Amino acid sequence: MPSNTTAPPGKKTAKKKGRRARLLLLVLVLALVAGIGFGGYWGVSTVRASFPQTTGEIRLDNLSADVEVKRDANGVPQVYADSETDLFRAQGYVQAQDRFYEMDVRRHVTAGRLSEMFGESQVDTDAFLRTLGWRRVAQEEYDKVLSPETKKYLQAYADGVNAYLKDRAPKDVSVEYAALALTDDYTIEPWSPVDSVAWLKAMAWDLRGNMQDEIDRSLMTSRLSTKQIKQLYPEYPYALHQPIVDKGTVGDDGKFDPKGEATEGDGTTTGDTPGTGPGGTGSTGSSSSTGSSGSTGSTGGVSSQLGALSEVLDTVPALLGPNGNGIGSNSWVVSGRLTTSGKPLLANDPHLAPQLPSLWYQMGLHCRSVSATCRYDVAGYTFSGMPGVIIGHNDKIAWGLTNLGADVTDLYLEKIGPDGYLVDGKVKPFVSREETIKVAGGADRKITVRSTGHGPLVSDRSSELETVGQKAPVGNAAPDRGTGYGVSLQWTALQPGRSMDAIFAIDRAKDFTTFRAAAKNFEVPSQNLIYADTDGNIGYQSPGKIPQRTKGDGTLPAPGWDSSWKWKGYVPFEKLPYEENPARGYIVTANQAVIDDKTYPDLLTKDWGYGSRSQRINDLIESKTKDGGKISPDDMRTMQTDNRSEIATLLNPLLLKIDVSDPYVREAQKLLEGWDYTQEPDSAAAAYFNAVWRNVLKLAFGNKLPKELRAEGDCINVRPAEATGPVDEQNKLVRECGERDPDSAQPDGGDRWYEVVRPLLKQEKNEWWTTPGNRLDPPTETRDQLLARAMKDARWELTAKLGKDVSTWSWGRLHQLTLKNQTLGTAGPGVVQKLLNRGPWNLGGGEAAVDATGWNAAGGYEVIWVPSMRMVVNVGDWDRSRWVNLTGASGHAFHSNYTDQTDAWAKGELYDWAYGKAAVDAAAKDTLVLKP
């Protein structure tokens, strides 16, 4: 049995407690901001008390010389110093001025200490985060792995943050602390270097790859056959969507050769045959067809308790966005021979969760005189709470990032007992530690964290998960199940690494050689890095710590009791794909496959993004440059806002062929006639098509998935998963409701589902087109019958949401973005949300479009991930580069720079990006001097 002494309540109970706690805080914030009950002291003066000083002079300990901070009209700071430590000390001070509350919440997340700020409702989340041990790993990195130089920078940054906090009461740091002070005696702790390092663990968690897919495939076995599950996870369509690197191979010297020609079949995939699960069964569940009847395979699939792990994952704050197929980014770089400037152009727009304030903080870090002792002259997007620039450019190179999506996590089923866990017939003792969770307004909680040789036992964090694996998809070679399996997590981010070293090295790289050398240490999270320099070179590098598996392909939980399924090492950096100055003249990364796995010898993942966005960008570049055309910076911006729907190009022609007799539905169908597949905010056609697509997915797939994958509130009548034979009095239908958070439910409508549907649209009859019908609609047996039903359902759905008059419909009214204060603006009275939150904005774009304003088709039309920033870098002519942030520089509600960039962002507009000293001076509205 697990050793935690505080078995968490079910998720619904935890959610209710969380809502009550947040409601209390919101009421207090309302009183604070409006001045109700506390007089004028709790009015405007409290709100403005935390606004930063941006002009004049401030004394700052340990500076060696004056530091200037120049802010433009958007509050974006450019920092000028004479030494590197002064530069990063000032960065810490300035970021704390604008964003310290955000920084403080983040470090409580990464340390599993949210309960200290928000009380009892966060205990379960803290317990899970303590089990993962992000903060412990970050401490180990700082103590044992990071270079002395990096540690010096981290300490300087922390000193700057603490200089800002010195002698400031919490209410003078941010208005949120004034609310917290009313409910608990909260004290702000000093910032430490490890607080900065730990943030990389949160970043890695949200970009961890296919862990949710691994869980979902196992959960599907309760209702779907092996064949059906394979259909829902099709192979990457290499023939349709080109990978990032279109050539290259690993030579006899073990190094990747970007010019090498590999032929199909040359490569060998590490591990067993794809899809091989524990015990060598080669599948999860039986091969029998379920169709719409819902009959189950003979193994019964994975235990429904595995769904509890998915619920636990949903409670972990998604600081970057909903994990899965949707989260990603666009980046591309075009050679100067294809541009109007004759120099490379580079674009990047990471797709992450909408947050207020934005995840990104724009900033410039400049040594007044670049030399061997002061080497930084860099500007771009930073993370509040972490020194350096993550994405941007210096005086020689520019770079961007997208998520590579490598499979860096594996779940292991563990045969556990009171004395340890089984490996090769022998019992090994757990590695255990005690953790104490402090709770604001409540008693401390103690938990025990247990780990196997693979990693922490995540199943210990839920009483429901104590018996996980009772019906796990394993063969007869498995040991006696007893009370079931534990579940452990092996993850590359739980090993100390040098990603923090890499960030500083990239910031000062001068050419592709030094850039690649820096990228070698960018181990976690694994990212696609694109590159351009002032000499006209462009390039790509795939870095990261990517495991090599002895067996299996990482798509299903592995048997922890058999050591032959262990990781045998990591793919050497020298083997990872890269390219420099490809003949085609451009490089596109948008979470598609890096390289064809038939010609590359190492398994990077089996769960790539499916390449809809990347191929659209490729097509746009090819279209613009054919017949000698050139690409301008404004062309790059226009591409970023391209909102064409690829699934519409496949499905819409079929919808128009449906003979619709109902005049009410026919009225909506007419909207699709002549539609060009663009998803503008004012488009009625886009609104109706996306509603039809959502209903096609629900009818064909969603209603056939187990409750653990369907969205909360999605209730249907089904036969029990364990039922056999026809429906009768002894085996009647039951009401079954979805359990998944709507943002991560399935089918999500992403481009994986495009590839699921693509071959089915050519088949008039297929088991997926069958539905049982209901009291209003007969069963469907063919494609066109299901499409007709989806068109009807969509018409009634939009009538309820948008009204009966189709001429008033618009995609933007359905597809809205509301920016929410992450901790105090997510629930409670509407007036409070209006005070702290901003929006809504009616947006165009959509799921898997280049303008990736993502929505989950299983959960609704609300925007749940966005291009979190956009930039177009004019390499060499830096002051003609342009950028925009999702919100603004300030994290202070009611500050003029709180959301001042959002309107421009929503319209696809960019701001001038001053970099050179003359341009910065011309744009400066405020200048602050930090003095020793």
Short mmCIF file of C-alpha atoms in Angstrom, two decimals, residues 392-804:
data_model
loop_
_atom_site.label_atom_id
_atom_site.label_comp_id
_atom_site.label_asym_id
_atom_site.label_seq_id
_atom_site.Cartn_x
_atom_site.Cartn_y
_atom_site.Cartn_z
CA GLY A 392 15.55 36.26 -29.95
CA HIS A 393 18.75 37.55 -31.49
CA ASN A 394 22.12 39.07 -30.67
CA ASP A 395 24.28 41.17 -32.99
CA LYS A 396 25.29 38.18 -35.13
CA ILE A 397 22.62 35.44 -34.99
CA ALA A 398 18.88 34.92 -34.52
CA TRP A 399 17.11 31.80 -33.32
CA GLY A 400 13.68 30.37 -32.58
CA LEU A 401 12.21 27.34 -30.81
CA THR A 402 9.42 24.84 -31.32
CA ASN A 403 8.66 21.70 -29.37
CA LEU A 404 10.40 18.69 -30.91
CA GLY A 405 7.92 16.32 -29.24
CA ALA A 406 10.45 13.58 -28.52
CA ASP A 407 9.20 10.72 -26.37
CA VAL A 408 11.11 11.38 -23.16
CA THR A 409 8.71 9.75 -20.68
CA ASP A 410 7.78 6.14 -20.05
CA LEU A 411 5.27 4.71 -17.60
CA TYR A 412 6.28 1.41 -16.00
CA LEU A 413 3.94 -1.05 -14.38
CA GLU A 414 5.58 -2.17 -11.13
CA LYS A 415 4.87 -5.33 -9.15
CA ILE A 416 5.04 -3.91 -5.63
CA GLY A 417 4.83 -5.33 -2.15
CA PRO A 418 5.41 -4.11 1.39
CA ASP A 419 9.18 -4.54 1.11
CA GLY A 420 9.83 -3.23 -2.37
CA TYR A 421 9.30 -3.93 -6.07
CA LEU A 422 10.08 -6.91 -8.27
CA VAL A 423 12.85 -6.94 -10.90
CA ASP A 424 13.89 -10.19 -12.62
CA GLY A 425 12.36 -12.27 -9.85
CA LYS A 426 14.06 -10.39 -7.01
CA VAL A 427 12.62 -7.79 -4.64
CA LYS A 428 14.42 -4.45 -4.57
CA PRO A 429 13.80 -1.90 -1.82
CA PHE A 430 12.15 1.41 -2.61
CA VAL A 431 14.11 4.62 -2.31
CA SER A 432 11.89 6.59 0.05
CA ARG A 433 11.76 10.07 1.51
CA GLU A 434 9.37 11.99 3.74
CA GLU A 435 7.89 15.30 2.60
CA THR A 436 5.99 17.84 4.70
CA ILE A 437 3.41 20.03 2.99
CA LYS A 438 2.64 23.24 4.85
CA VAL A 439 -0.96 24.39 4.45
CA ALA A 440 -2.11 27.99 4.82
CA GLY A 441 -4.79 28.05 7.50
CA GLY A 442 -4.47 24.33 8.20
CA ALA A 443 -2.34 21.57 9.66
CA ASP A 444 0.81 20.28 7.95
CA ARG A 445 0.47 17.14 5.83
CA LYS A 446 3.14 14.47 5.62
CA ILE A 447 3.60 12.15 2.66
CA THR A 448 6.07 9.45 1.75
CA VAL A 449 7.54 9.49 -1.74
CA ARG A 450 8.67 6.10 -3.03
CA SER A 451 10.79 5.51 -6.12
CA THR A 452 11.83 2.47 -8.10
CA GLY A 453 14.82 2.20 -10.40
CA HIS A 454 12.70 3.76 -13.12
CA GLY A 455 11.49 6.75 -11.15
CA PRO A 456 8.88 7.93 -8.65
CA LEU A 457 5.75 5.88 -8.00
CA VAL A 458 3.16 8.32 -9.28
CA SER A 459 0.44 5.82 -8.40
CA ASP A 460 1.06 6.54 -4.72
CA ARG A 461 -0.56 9.90 -5.12
CA SER A 462 -4.10 8.60 -5.46
CA SER A 463 -5.99 6.11 -3.33
CA GLU A 464 -7.69 4.93 -6.52
CA LEU A 465 -4.31 4.20 -8.07
CA GLU A 466 -3.20 1.83 -5.35
CA THR A 467 -4.58 -1.01 -7.46
CA VAL A 468 -3.65 0.32 -10.88
CA GLY A 469 -2.95 -2.39 -13.39
CA GLN A 470 -5.47 -4.96 -12.20
CA LYS A 471 -6.41 -5.45 -15.84
CA ALA A 472 -3.25 -4.10 -17.44
CA PRO A 473 -2.63 -5.28 -21.03
CA VAL A 474 0.14 -7.78 -20.37
CA GLY A 475 0.77 -11.29 -21.56
CA ASN A 476 0.96 -14.49 -19.59
CA ALA A 477 4.60 -13.82 -18.78
CA ALA A 478 3.53 -11.22 -16.19
CA PRO A 479 3.90 -12.14 -12.51
CA ASP A 480 0.85 -12.70 -10.35
CA ARG A 481 -1.07 -9.44 -10.21
CA GLY A 482 -1.93 -9.66 -6.54
CA THR A 483 -3.59 -6.34 -5.79
CA GLY A 484 -2.42 -4.86 -9.08
CA TYR A 485 0.51 -2.84 -10.32
CA GLY A 486 2.00 0.40 -9.19
CA VAL A 487 2.89 2.93 -11.87
CA SER A 488 6.28 4.64 -11.95
CA LEU A 489 7.47 7.41 -14.23
CA GLN A 490 10.81 7.56 -15.97
CA TRP A 491 11.45 11.01 -17.42
CA THR A 492 14.60 12.66 -18.71
CA ALA A 493 13.91 15.86 -16.74
CA LEU A 494 14.33 13.97 -13.47
CA GLN A 495 18.04 13.64 -14.23
CA PRO A 496 20.26 16.69 -13.62
CA GLY A 497 21.16 18.49 -16.83
CA ARG A 498 22.80 21.59 -18.27
CA SER A 499 19.98 23.38 -20.09
CA MET A 500 20.63 26.52 -18.07
CA ASP A 501 24.23 26.55 -19.32
CA ALA A 502 22.89 26.25 -22.87
CA ILE A 503 20.70 29.34 -22.62
CA PHE A 504 23.61 31.65 -21.81
CA ALA A 505 25.79 30.01 -24.46
CA ILE A 506 23.12 30.49 -27.14
CA ASP A 507 22.72 34.15 -26.10
CA ARG A 508 26.38 34.81 -26.95
CA ALA A 509 26.84 32.43 -29.92
CA LYS A 510 28.33 34.05 -33.04
CA ASP A 511 28.03 31.40 -35.75
CA PHE A 512 26.47 28.03 -36.47
CA THR A 513 29.39 26.16 -34.92
CA THR A 514 29.11 27.92 -31.56
CA PHE A 515 25.32 27.74 -31.78
CA ARG A 516 25.41 23.95 -32.19
CA ALA A 517 27.95 23.65 -29.39
CA ALA A 518 25.56 25.56 -27.12
CA ALA A 519 22.59 23.46 -28.25
CA LYS A 520 24.38 20.29 -27.18
CA ASN A 521 23.59 21.17 -23.56
CA PHE A 522 19.95 22.07 -24.24
CA GLU A 523 18.93 18.68 -22.92
CA VAL A 524 15.46 19.24 -21.45
CA PRO A 525 12.96 20.02 -22.87
CA SER A 526 13.91 18.75 -26.30
CA GLN A 527 13.31 21.56 -28.81
CA ASN A 528 13.64 22.26 -32.51
CA LEU A 529 16.18 25.08 -32.88
CA ILE A 530 16.21 27.20 -36.04
CA TYR A 531 19.03 29.60 -36.84
CA ALA A 532 20.13 32.47 -39.09
CA ASP A 533 23.16 34.76 -39.08
CA THR A 534 24.39 38.01 -40.61
CA ASP A 535 26.64 36.12 -43.02
CA GLY A 536 23.52 34.71 -44.67
CA ASN A 537 23.58 31.20 -43.22
CA ILE A 538 20.47 29.37 -42.02
CA GLY A 539 20.33 26.15 -40.05
CA TYR A 540 18.47 23.70 -37.85
CA GLN A 541 19.46 21.54 -34.88
CA SER A 542 17.48 18.97 -32.91
CA PRO A 543 18.99 18.80 -29.42
CA GLY A 544 17.77 17.02 -26.32
CA LYS A 545 18.24 14.06 -24.04
CA ILE A 546 16.23 11.39 -25.89
CA PRO A 547 16.18 7.85 -24.50
CA GLN A 548 17.25 4.72 -26.34
CA ARG A 549 14.99 1.82 -25.40
CA THR A 550 16.12 -1.77 -25.23
CA LYS A 551 12.58 -2.92 -25.99
CA GLY A 552 9.33 -1.30 -26.98
CA ASP A 553 8.52 1.97 -28.66
CA GLY A 554 7.19 4.00 -25.72
CA THR A 555 3.58 3.93 -26.86
CA LEU A 556 2.31 1.78 -23.95
CA PRO A 557 3.23 1.24 -20.29
CA ALA A 558 6.16 -1.15 -19.99
CA PRO A 559 6.68 -4.07 -17.55
CA GLY A 560 8.94 -2.79 -14.79
CA TRP A 561 9.59 -6.28 -13.43
CA ASP A 562 11.55 -7.21 -16.58
CA SER A 563 14.91 -5.41 -16.82
CA SER A 564 15.09 -6.04 -20.56
CA TRP A 565 12.63 -3.14 -20.97
CA LYS A 566 14.94 -0.57 -19.39
CA TRP A 567 16.46 2.44 -21.10
CA LYS A 568 19.96 1.66 -22.30
CA GLY A 569 21.14 5.25 -22.72
CA TYR A 570 20.45 8.40 -24.72
CA VAL A 571 20.82 9.24 -28.39
CA PRO A 572 24.26 10.88 -28.73
CA PHE A 573 24.08 14.53 -29.73
CA GLU A 574 26.30 13.81 -32.75
CA LYS A 575 23.59 11.48 -34.11
CA LEU A 576 20.74 14.00 -33.84
CA PRO A 577 19.51 15.49 -37.14
CA TYR A 578 20.60 18.96 -38.23
CA GLU A 579 21.07 20.86 -41.46
CA GLU A 580 22.81 23.99 -42.70
CA ASN A 581 21.90 25.99 -45.80
CA PRO A 582 19.66 23.36 -47.42
CA ALA A 583 19.29 23.62 -51.19
CA ARG A 584 15.57 24.41 -50.94
CA GLY A 585 16.49 27.69 -49.21
CA TYR A 586 14.23 27.48 -46.15
CA ILE A 587 13.57 25.41 -43.03
CA VAL A 588 10.15 24.93 -41.40
CA THR A 589 9.51 23.47 -37.95
CA ALA A 590 5.97 23.21 -36.64
CA ASN A 591 6.04 20.05 -34.49
CA GLN A 592 6.01 17.73 -37.50
CA ALA A 593 8.28 14.71 -37.80
CA VAL A 594 11.96 15.67 -37.70
CA ILE A 595 13.07 13.04 -40.20
CA ASP A 596 11.62 9.97 -41.87
CA ASP A 597 11.85 7.17 -39.31
CA LYS A 598 12.32 4.62 -42.11
CA THR A 599 15.75 6.06 -42.85
CA TYR A 600 16.83 7.24 -39.39
CA PRO A 601 18.22 4.59 -37.02
CA ASP A 602 17.02 5.91 -33.64
CA LEU A 603 13.48 6.20 -32.35
CA LEU A 604 12.68 9.81 -31.47
CA THR A 605 8.94 9.25 -30.98
CA LYS A 606 5.97 7.46 -32.50
CA ASP A 607 3.67 10.38 -31.65
CA TRP A 608 4.65 13.32 -33.81
CA GLY A 609 2.36 16.22 -34.55
CA TYR A 610 0.86 15.33 -37.90
CA GLY A 611 2.24 18.19 -39.96
CA SER A 612 -0.81 20.18 -41.10
CA ARG A 613 0.66 23.52 -40.02
CA SER A 614 4.16 22.77 -41.22
CA GLN A 615 3.00 21.68 -44.67
CA ARG A 616 0.82 24.75 -45.04
CA ILE A 617 3.85 26.94 -44.26
CA ASN A 618 5.95 24.96 -46.74
CA ASP A 619 3.26 25.44 -49.38
CA LEU A 620 3.00 29.18 -48.70
CA ILE A 621 6.77 29.62 -49.05
CA GLU A 622 6.86 27.58 -52.25
CA SER A 623 3.94 29.51 -53.68
CA LYS A 624 5.55 32.87 -52.89
CA THR A 625 8.99 32.01 -54.27
CA LYS A 626 8.05 30.14 -57.44
CA ASP A 627 9.06 31.84 -60.66
CA GLY A 628 11.67 33.93 -58.83
CA GLY A 629 9.36 35.58 -56.28
CA LYS A 630 10.81 37.00 -53.07
CA ILE A 631 9.53 36.96 -49.50
CA SER A 632 9.28 40.20 -47.54
CA PRO A 633 9.04 40.69 -43.76
CA ASP A 634 5.36 41.51 -44.21
CA ASP A 635 4.89 38.23 -46.10
CA MET A 636 6.27 36.44 -43.04
CA ARG A 637 3.76 38.23 -40.83
CA THR A 638 0.92 37.38 -43.21
CA MET A 639 1.92 33.71 -43.13
CA GLN A 640 1.79 33.75 -39.32
CA THR A 641 -1.87 34.77 -39.50
CA ASP A 642 -2.89 32.27 -42.19
CA ASN A 643 -6.08 30.62 -40.92
CA ARG A 644 -6.99 28.14 -43.64
CA SER A 645 -8.59 24.89 -42.43
CA GLU A 646 -7.07 21.77 -43.95
CA ILE A 647 -9.82 19.47 -42.73
CA ALA A 648 -12.32 21.72 -44.50
CA THR A 649 -10.62 21.05 -47.83
CA LEU A 650 -11.32 17.35 -47.29
CA LEU A 651 -14.73 17.40 -45.66
CA ASN A 652 -16.53 20.43 -47.08
CA PRO A 653 -16.96 19.05 -50.63
CA LEU A 654 -18.70 16.00 -49.19
CA LEU A 655 -20.96 18.12 -47.00
CA LEU A 656 -22.11 20.09 -50.04
CA LYS A 657 -23.14 16.87 -51.80
CA ILE A 658 -25.47 15.79 -49.01
CA ASP A 659 -29.11 16.03 -50.09
CA VAL A 660 -30.65 18.01 -47.24
CA SER A 661 -34.44 18.07 -47.15
CA ASP A 662 -34.88 20.01 -43.91
CA PRO A 663 -35.02 23.69 -44.99
CA TYR A 664 -33.64 24.77 -41.62
CA VAL A 665 -30.49 22.64 -42.09
CA ARG A 666 -30.32 23.49 -45.80
CA GLU A 667 -30.14 27.17 -44.84
CA ALA A 668 -26.97 26.46 -42.86
CA GLN A 669 -25.54 24.18 -45.56
CA LYS A 670 -25.72 27.07 -48.04
CA LEU A 671 -23.16 28.94 -45.92
CA LEU A 672 -20.54 26.42 -47.08
CA GLU A 673 -21.12 27.12 -50.78
CA GLY A 674 -18.22 29.13 -52.19
CA TRP A 675 -16.40 29.19 -48.86
CA ASP A 676 -12.61 29.50 -49.30
CA TYR A 677 -11.81 27.55 -46.10
CA THR A 678 -10.45 30.59 -44.26
CA GLN A 679 -11.48 31.05 -40.65
CA GLU A 680 -11.96 34.78 -40.19
CA PRO A 681 -13.64 36.04 -37.00
CA ASP A 682 -16.68 37.27 -38.96
CA SER A 683 -17.11 34.09 -41.02
CA ALA A 684 -20.48 32.35 -40.66
CA ALA A 685 -19.22 29.49 -42.85
CA ALA A 686 -16.27 28.83 -40.53
CA ALA A 687 -18.63 28.80 -37.53
CA TYR A 688 -20.93 26.26 -39.12
CA PHE A 689 -18.20 24.08 -40.57
CA ASN A 690 -16.36 23.82 -37.24
CA ALA A 691 -19.61 22.93 -35.51
CA VAL A 692 -20.21 20.19 -38.10
CA TRP A 693 -16.64 18.91 -37.63
CA ARG A 694 -17.13 18.82 -33.86
CA ASN A 695 -20.33 16.80 -34.26
CA VAL A 696 -18.79 14.42 -36.81
CA LEU A 697 -16.06 13.63 -34.30
CA LYS A 698 -18.53 13.14 -31.46
CA LEU A 699 -20.80 10.83 -33.44
CA ALA A 700 -18.13 8.77 -35.17
CA PHE A 701 -15.56 8.53 -32.38
CA GLY A 702 -16.32 10.38 -29.16
CA ASN A 703 -19.40 8.38 -28.21
CA LYS A 704 -17.39 5.18 -28.62
CA LEU A 705 -14.55 6.16 -26.31
CA PRO A 706 -14.41 5.20 -22.61
CA LYS A 707 -15.58 7.74 -20.06
CA GLU A 708 -12.01 8.41 -18.93
CA LEU A 709 -11.31 10.13 -22.26
CA ARG A 710 -14.58 11.98 -22.79
CA ALA A 711 -15.20 15.48 -21.45
CA GLU A 712 -16.85 16.11 -18.11
CA GLY A 713 -20.56 16.56 -18.62
CA ASP A 714 -20.59 14.51 -21.84
CA CYS A 715 -23.12 11.84 -20.88
CA ILE A 716 -24.34 9.03 -23.13
CA ASN A 717 -26.21 5.73 -22.76
CA VAL A 718 -23.85 2.80 -23.28
CA ARG A 719 -23.58 -0.83 -22.35
CA PRO A 720 -21.12 -1.58 -19.53
CA ALA A 721 -17.57 -2.15 -20.71
CA GLU A 722 -17.56 -5.69 -19.34
CA ALA A 723 -20.84 -6.65 -21.03
CA THR A 724 -21.08 -9.38 -23.65
CA GLY A 725 -23.87 -10.46 -25.92
CA PRO A 726 -26.98 -8.48 -26.94
CA VAL A 727 -28.57 -5.73 -24.89
CA ASP A 728 -31.36 -7.23 -22.78
CA GLU A 729 -32.84 -6.93 -19.31
CA GLN A 730 -29.74 -8.42 -17.70
CA ASN A 731 -27.36 -6.40 -19.82
CA LYS A 732 -29.08 -3.05 -20.32
CA LEU A 733 -27.65 0.33 -21.20
CA VAL A 734 -26.34 2.57 -18.45
CA ARG A 735 -25.84 6.31 -18.24
CA GLU A 736 -22.12 7.06 -18.45
CA CYS A 737 -20.59 10.54 -18.15
CA GLY A 738 -17.17 11.74 -19.24
CA GLU A 739 -14.45 12.35 -16.65
CA ARG A 740 -11.73 14.25 -18.52
CA ASP A 741 -11.02 17.97 -18.22
CA PRO A 742 -12.57 19.51 -21.37
CA ASP A 743 -9.23 21.02 -22.42
CA SER A 744 -7.63 17.57 -22.68
CA ALA A 745 -10.59 15.36 -23.63
CA GLN A 746 -10.84 13.33 -26.82
CA PRO A 747 -11.47 13.55 -29.71
CA ASP A 748 -9.77 16.95 -29.57
CA GLY A 749 -10.08 17.65 -33.30
CA GLY A 750 -6.36 18.19 -33.87
CA ASP A 751 -4.54 17.10 -37.00
CA ARG A 752 -4.17 13.55 -35.72
CA TRP A 753 -7.92 13.33 -36.27
CA TYR A 754 -7.48 14.73 -39.79
CA GLU A 755 -5.37 11.68 -40.57
CA VAL A 756 -7.86 9.37 -38.84
CA VAL A 757 -10.71 10.72 -40.97
CA ARG A 758 -8.81 11.14 -44.27
CA PRO A 759 -8.98 7.46 -45.37
CA LEU A 760 -12.47 6.96 -43.90
CA LEU A 761 -13.95 9.72 -46.07
CA LYS A 762 -13.25 7.52 -49.09
CA GLN A 763 -15.36 4.72 -47.61
CA GLU A 764 -19.13 4.99 -47.77
CA LYS A 765 -19.42 2.16 -45.27
CA ASN A 766 -17.18 1.67 -42.28
CA GLU A 767 -17.84 0.66 -38.68
CA TRP A 768 -16.88 4.17 -37.50
CA TRP A 769 -19.82 5.64 -39.44
CA THR A 770 -22.31 3.52 -37.49
CA THR A 771 -24.24 5.06 -34.61
CA PRO A 772 -27.04 3.61 -32.49
CA GLY A 773 -29.39 6.56 -33.06
CA ASN A 774 -31.76 8.02 -30.48
CA ARG A 775 -35.42 8.90 -30.02
CA LEU A 776 -35.11 11.78 -32.52
CA ASP A 777 -32.74 10.29 -35.10
CA PRO A 778 -32.49 6.81 -36.59
CA PRO A 779 -29.20 4.87 -36.47
CA THR A 780 -26.59 5.70 -39.08
CA GLU A 781 -24.87 3.06 -41.16
CA THR A 782 -23.08 5.07 -43.84
CA ARG A 783 -20.77 8.06 -44.14
CA ASP A 784 -23.40 10.32 -45.69
CA GLN A 785 -25.99 9.41 -43.07
CA LEU A 786 -23.58 10.37 -40.30
CA LEU A 787 -22.55 13.58 -42.06
CA ALA A 788 -26.20 14.52 -42.49
CA ARG A 789 -26.82 13.87 -38.81
CA ALA A 790 -23.79 16.00 -37.87
CA MET A 791 -25.04 18.85 -40.08
CA LYS A 792 -28.41 18.74 -38.38
CA ASP A 793 -26.92 18.59 -34.87
CA ALA A 794 -24.58 21.50 -35.69
CA ARG A 795 -27.50 23.58 -36.95
CA TRP A 796 -29.39 23.13 -33.68
CA GLU A 797 -26.25 23.65 -31.58
CA LEU A 798 -25.45 26.99 -33.23
CA THR A 799 -29.06 28.06 -33.11
CA ALA A 800 -28.85 27.71 -29.34
CA LYS A 801 -25.51 29.49 -29.16
CA LEU A 802 -25.78 32.15 -31.88
CA GLY A 803 -29.46 32.46 -32.75
CA LYS A 804 -31.79 31.29 -35.52
#
